[in-house]
Amino acid sequence: MHDERRRIEERVERVHNQRIKPAIYSATVPFEVEAWQAPGEPVSFEEAAAARYTPFAMDTPWGPPWGTTWFRMRGRVPAEWAGRRVEAVIDLGFVGDWPGNQAEALVHLPDGRPLKAVNPLNQYVPIGNPVAGGEEIDYLVEAASNPDILADNFSRTTPLGDILTAGDKPLYTFQRADIAVLDEEVWHLDLDIQVLRELMVHLGEHEPRRHEIMHALDRAMDALDLDDVSGSAAAVREVLAPVLARPAHASAHTISGVGHAHIDSAWLWPIRETKRKTSRTFSNVTSLADEYDDFIFACSQAQQYEWVRDNYPHVWARIQESVKKGQWAPVGGMWVEADGNLPGGEAIARQLVHGKRFFIEHFGVETKGVWLPDSFGYTAAYPQLAKLAGNEWFLTQKISWNQTNKFPHHTFWWEGIDGTRIFTHFPPVDTYNARFSGEEMDRAVRNYSEKGGGTRSLAPFGWGDGGGGPTREIMERARRLADLEGSPKVVVEHPDEFFAQAREEYPDAPVWVGELYLELHRATYTSQARTKQGNRRSEHRLREAELWATTAALHAPGYSYPYEKLDRLWKTVLLHQFHDILPGSSIAWVHREAEAEYARVAEELEALTAEAVAALGAGGTRVFNTSPFDRAEVVRTAAGTPAYVEVPAGGSAPLTDAEPAQPVRVLGHVLDNGLVRVEVAQDGTLSSVFDVRARREVLGDKGNLLRLHTDLPNYWDAWDIDKHYKNRYTDLLEPTSIEVVSEDPLLGAIRVTRSFGKGSTITQTITLRADSPRIDFETEIDWHEAEKILKAAFPVDVRAAHSSAEIQFGHIQRPTHTNTSWEAARFEVSGHRWVHVGEPGYGVAVLNDSTYGHDVSRTVRDDGGTTTTVRLSLVRAPRIPDPEADQGKHRFTYSLLPGASIEDTVAEGYSLNLPLRVADAAGAPEPVVSVDGHGVTVEAVKLADDGSGDVVVRLYESGGGRAQGVLRTGFPLAGAQVTDLLERPLEETAEVCDGGVPVSLRPFQVLTLRLRRG
């Protein structure tokens, strides 16, 4: 047989695109359209309905950036269309096929009920199937003219990312607003050909099935009357029916399709626009559920449900009905799909608590899995926290983006730092926005790494990132692919069903131990430093407010625990941990608002804490310690003078004039407190840090070396830092001034000021306090660089085989060598309050109060010794998507802690992030809880969420070993119960002995105790 592939494939492509697709709508009549431009921010339907509209013609530009234009569309279905399937078809001037980052609209009936959204590949609104003919159609359409921030593929900066800089030039040209007859036979023919063409081109040329489909398509084209596509469509479909009816092979891979609409809670649009995106997408989804009984939609992020509940009650009611019918599946059980690395341990716990509770309360559904397809890597603390929240499975997709190494599994057991394992799946289709294209189906089968062990994978399908969701065309593809030779079998089902079947068939799946590190988007640990600082400060202020509110509730008559305020503030912080806000990868508008929200949160939490402390009584000055460790340190009084105090963990003590054992001496540019001696060189770096106790020099080279690197990644500016950044740099070695600013015996300080680059300045106050080996670098930067990253280096004279970085409820060890491509790819990593490096018998820690990104490397010196260098990533200057990212003022502190064990480091990390509070107060009660024994660390103290008055305490083992201790209370204790994160009883028991609760923890175990008051 002659090879006619090219002729046939080109013939089918042309006829399909130029004849069949244009015939899908067989008749149209235009709407009469009027328009009203809403001033400023979006308005309510009631305000829009009462506005004065003016005539509007097609092909007219409309829509300033971030504007809202309301269109009134009126028309009549022609009487002669009776018995036909009729739809409204609206094209706002869509650009491309992605619905997320351009014009979008929600269509309403005159009474305000939302019907459905329109976006590029979902332009229809059902009118009737069939219609009676003569129906009057009246719509009010809320159209958002969101700008395309992705224009030019992120290759240049744009002012469109903030309404303050975007201008007012119209962005779109309205193309179409019609009432149209959908020719169902032609529409189905279009889908038949789509599925077969895509299957054909992704089958191997040696496959008989490819040639069978090709010749069937050729015969189908012969059967098509080009002058009467509608009249001949049925005959063409008959020609194709046999090849569509051929069943899949018995061994064909099974793809569990789950409807999905990934909606970033903010990214290339502000939070206010996400609220509208949820209404549009969820309207589409509930409308699709009415059309397809076999449709199932999985949706995460309780925050987005709450927005719809509060702003779109009609859509909310439709969601509730879909959940009852089993077509809508709440998943994920988190408040938002948070970043997987940066939120603190207690914050991840609260993400799970607030998310799961919302779904239980409003739908009677307890979600079973963590649904995080798009976060930028995942902490090794997740398996334990997920299981403690009652989850059975974990899903993500993002690790498929790895830059260097292909992750070896798609279905596996993930083991966390404490030994907890959770069943985990990465969809081999490599997208969370699947459309069941031939390319995707082929990729899923080729990629699937569990062949021979498992037979199934999951594919979230539907338009996403900016929402949109599944379409009827995708559902039709799924139906055709349910059992089709040459293709994997597609079944639309609930993700719980997929995970149950996958686990049953593959119970001995391989195990991956430790973090799921994404070899990409490493700059998200650093970009938008003020947003990250707002998160860190908020997390610690929430801890502080809860502790002292609990103390006041137990001991201050008349004080009322602020349940509702704390709940609202927690949810605000959790929202901003979304995986494009906290990582710093959103437009300017998002981060401008985030900084304002963090300032408001700080103000409210300060007021709540002050109120709680004041409720404990006035008459004296006391110092309050929110840290879980006893502290003896220097604190600044309200007058700004230093004082030395000793304060128990979680308690308070009077402000006294105690004398430290080791006061500070300042000799020129040397700080010495008998524990460490710090010498500041003429270039502003540390020339020596001598540990007096260990009689050894700490540094292997210049300490606190500030290095300014050129930082232009290959792509994704705000997200990425590529290894070549290391190759060009400037060391900041020419200070403008070095001066002693404090010679107090309690606190010695030297200030170093530098100017550099494009008008940037950095002022650092190097501080040593009495009785403490910790050296603080209080830093103020006025930053005006572009495409740069500033690092602070501490080369220490230890031969460290690995570094230890704090993560949620523990720490993770990473090799300092680059023996394999896996280690080499970790050239920038994340951590929380500290990084520790050490050799047997000696360690050094670098602490911070708001920095997450760092790198650790080591070199061998000429003298044979090893220098291990820890470098903190202080601030970046990406220009896309926010051209002004990180510009301006930054204030933060980082510290060097010589001679530190892991236990010392954990304690000092808390101390740096939880400053002592000096307040007017009388005698205070005993700490709410205290622990006898090492390694048992208190992370949270609060009243139970159910209002019972029980005290809830969250503990964890912080050193990486086994820990035993006794939890004691500062109130009469009647009983104790081990609970899950949602404060529900577990089978594990907790006994009260001699007024305390004995505690035994495995390495990094998290334990939640509910304490009943006597």
Tab-separated table of N, CA and C in Angstrom, residues 621-625 630-637 642-648 652-660 746 770-771 916-918:
chain	number	residue	atom	x	y	z
A	621	THR	N	6.233	46.462	86.886
A	621	THR	CA	6.695	46.160	85.536
A	621	THR	C	7.190	44.725	85.498
A	622	ARG	N	6.649	43.972	84.564
A	622	ARG	CA	7.039	42.573	84.437
A	622	ARG	C	7.491	42.285	83.012
A	623	VAL	N	8.224	41.218	82.877
A	623	VAL	CA	8.719	40.768	81.589
A	623	VAL	C	8.045	39.436	81.265
A	624	PHE	N	7.482	39.337	80.056
A	624	PHE	CA	6.712	38.157	79.654
A	624	PHE	C	7.479	37.397	78.570
A	625	ASN	N	7.597	36.093	78.757
A	625	ASN	CA	8.375	35.225	77.870
A	625	ASN	C	7.438	34.246	77.173
A	630	ASP	N	13.199	28.604	79.190
A	630	ASP	CA	13.605	29.591	80.182
A	630	ASP	C	14.635	30.524	79.558
A	631	ARG	N	14.583	31.784	79.963
A	631	ARG	CA	15.505	32.748	79.369
A	631	ARG	C	16.159	33.611	80.440
A	632	ALA	N	17.454	33.839	80.268
A	632	ALA	CA	18.202	34.800	81.062
A	632	ALA	C	18.928	35.678	80.055
A	633	GLU	N	18.441	36.871	79.873
A	633	GLU	CA	18.995	37.693	78.795
A	633	GLU	C	18.738	39.171	79.029
A	634	VAL	N	19.329	39.953	78.176
A	634	VAL	CA	19.184	41.399	78.246
A	634	VAL	C	17.952	41.810	77.448
A	635	VAL	N	17.141	42.683	78.041
A	635	VAL	CA	15.950	43.187	77.388
A	635	VAL	C	15.973	44.705	77.457
A	636	ARG	N	15.367	45.342	76.495
A	636	ARG	CA	15.263	46.803	76.545
A	636	ARG	C	13.964	47.184	77.237
A	637	THR	N	14.034	48.109	78.134
A	637	THR	CA	12.855	48.575	78.847
A	637	THR	C	12.060	49.542	77.973
A	642	PRO	N	18.847	49.043	78.565
A	642	PRO	CA	18.932	47.596	78.720
A	642	PRO	C	18.802	47.170	80.182
A	643	ALA	N	18.240	45.993	80.384
A	643	ALA	CA	18.132	45.396	81.719
A	643	ALA	C	18.324	43.894	81.569
A	644	TYR	N	18.844	43.264	82.633
A	644	TYR	CA	19.086	41.830	82.603
A	644	TYR	C	17.996	41.129	83.407
A	645	VAL	N	17.352	40.129	82.802
A	645	VAL	CA	16.226	39.468	83.459
A	645	VAL	C	16.324	37.957	83.283
A	646	GLU	N	15.685	37.248	84.194
A	646	GLU	CA	15.522	35.797	84.090
A	646	GLU	C	14.031	35.499	84.122
A	647	VAL	N	13.525	34.814	83.073
A	647	VAL	CA	12.083	34.603	82.925
A	647	VAL	C	11.836	33.143	82.572
A	648	PRO	N	10.878	32.494	83.259
A	648	PRO	CA	10.598	31.086	82.939
A	648	PRO	C	9.866	30.944	81.606
A	652	SER	N	6.249	34.793	83.317
A	652	SER	CA	6.708	36.167	83.464
A	652	SER	C	7.505	36.305	84.746
A	653	ALA	N	8.206	37.435	84.840
A	653	ALA	CA	9.008	37.732	86.028
A	653	ALA	C	9.100	39.240	86.157
A	654	PRO	N	9.316	39.720	87.369
A	654	PRO	CA	9.452	41.171	87.527
A	654	PRO	C	10.718	41.685	86.845
A	655	LEU	N	10.643	42.914	86.370
A	655	LEU	CA	11.812	43.566	85.787
A	655	LEU	C	12.734	43.975	86.929
A	656	THR	N	13.929	43.383	86.973
A	656	THR	CA	14.856	43.639	88.074
A	656	THR	C	16.165	44.191	87.537
A	657	ASP	N	17.027	44.515	88.432
A	657	ASP	CA	18.358	45.002	88.069
A	657	ASP	C	19.400	43.927	88.345
A	658	ALA	N	19.106	42.688	87.960
A	658	ALA	CA	20.034	41.585	88.195
A	658	ALA	C	21.336	41.823	87.447
A	659	GLU	N	22.417	41.309	88.015
A	659	GLU	CA	23.725	41.472	87.393
A	659	GLU	C	24.075	40.215	86.603
A	660	PRO	N	24.500	40.374	85.363
A	660	PRO	CA	24.914	39.194	84.602
A	660	PRO	C	26.262	38.688	85.071
A	746	LEU	N	25.809	45.685	79.626
A	746	LEU	CA	24.791	44.706	79.253
A	746	LEU	C	24.683	44.517	77.749
A	770	ALA	N	25.344	40.709	77.315
A	770	ALA	CA	25.922	40.030	78.474
A	770	ALA	C	25.382	38.611	78.580
A	771	ASP	N	26.231	37.690	78.977
A	771	ASP	CA	25.870	36.297	79.266
A	771	ASP	C	25.381	35.515	78.046
A	916	LEU	N	11.196	39.250	74.290
A	916	LEU	CA	10.551	39.418	75.593
A	916	LEU	C	9.677	40.674	75.563
A	917	ARG	N	8.553	40.590	76.260
A	917	ARG	CA	7.594	41.699	76.322
A	917	ARG	C	7.668	42.335	77.709
A	918	VAL	N	7.889	43.634	77.737
A	918	VAL	CA	7.902	44.388	78.987
A	918	VAL	C	6.586	45.135	79.105
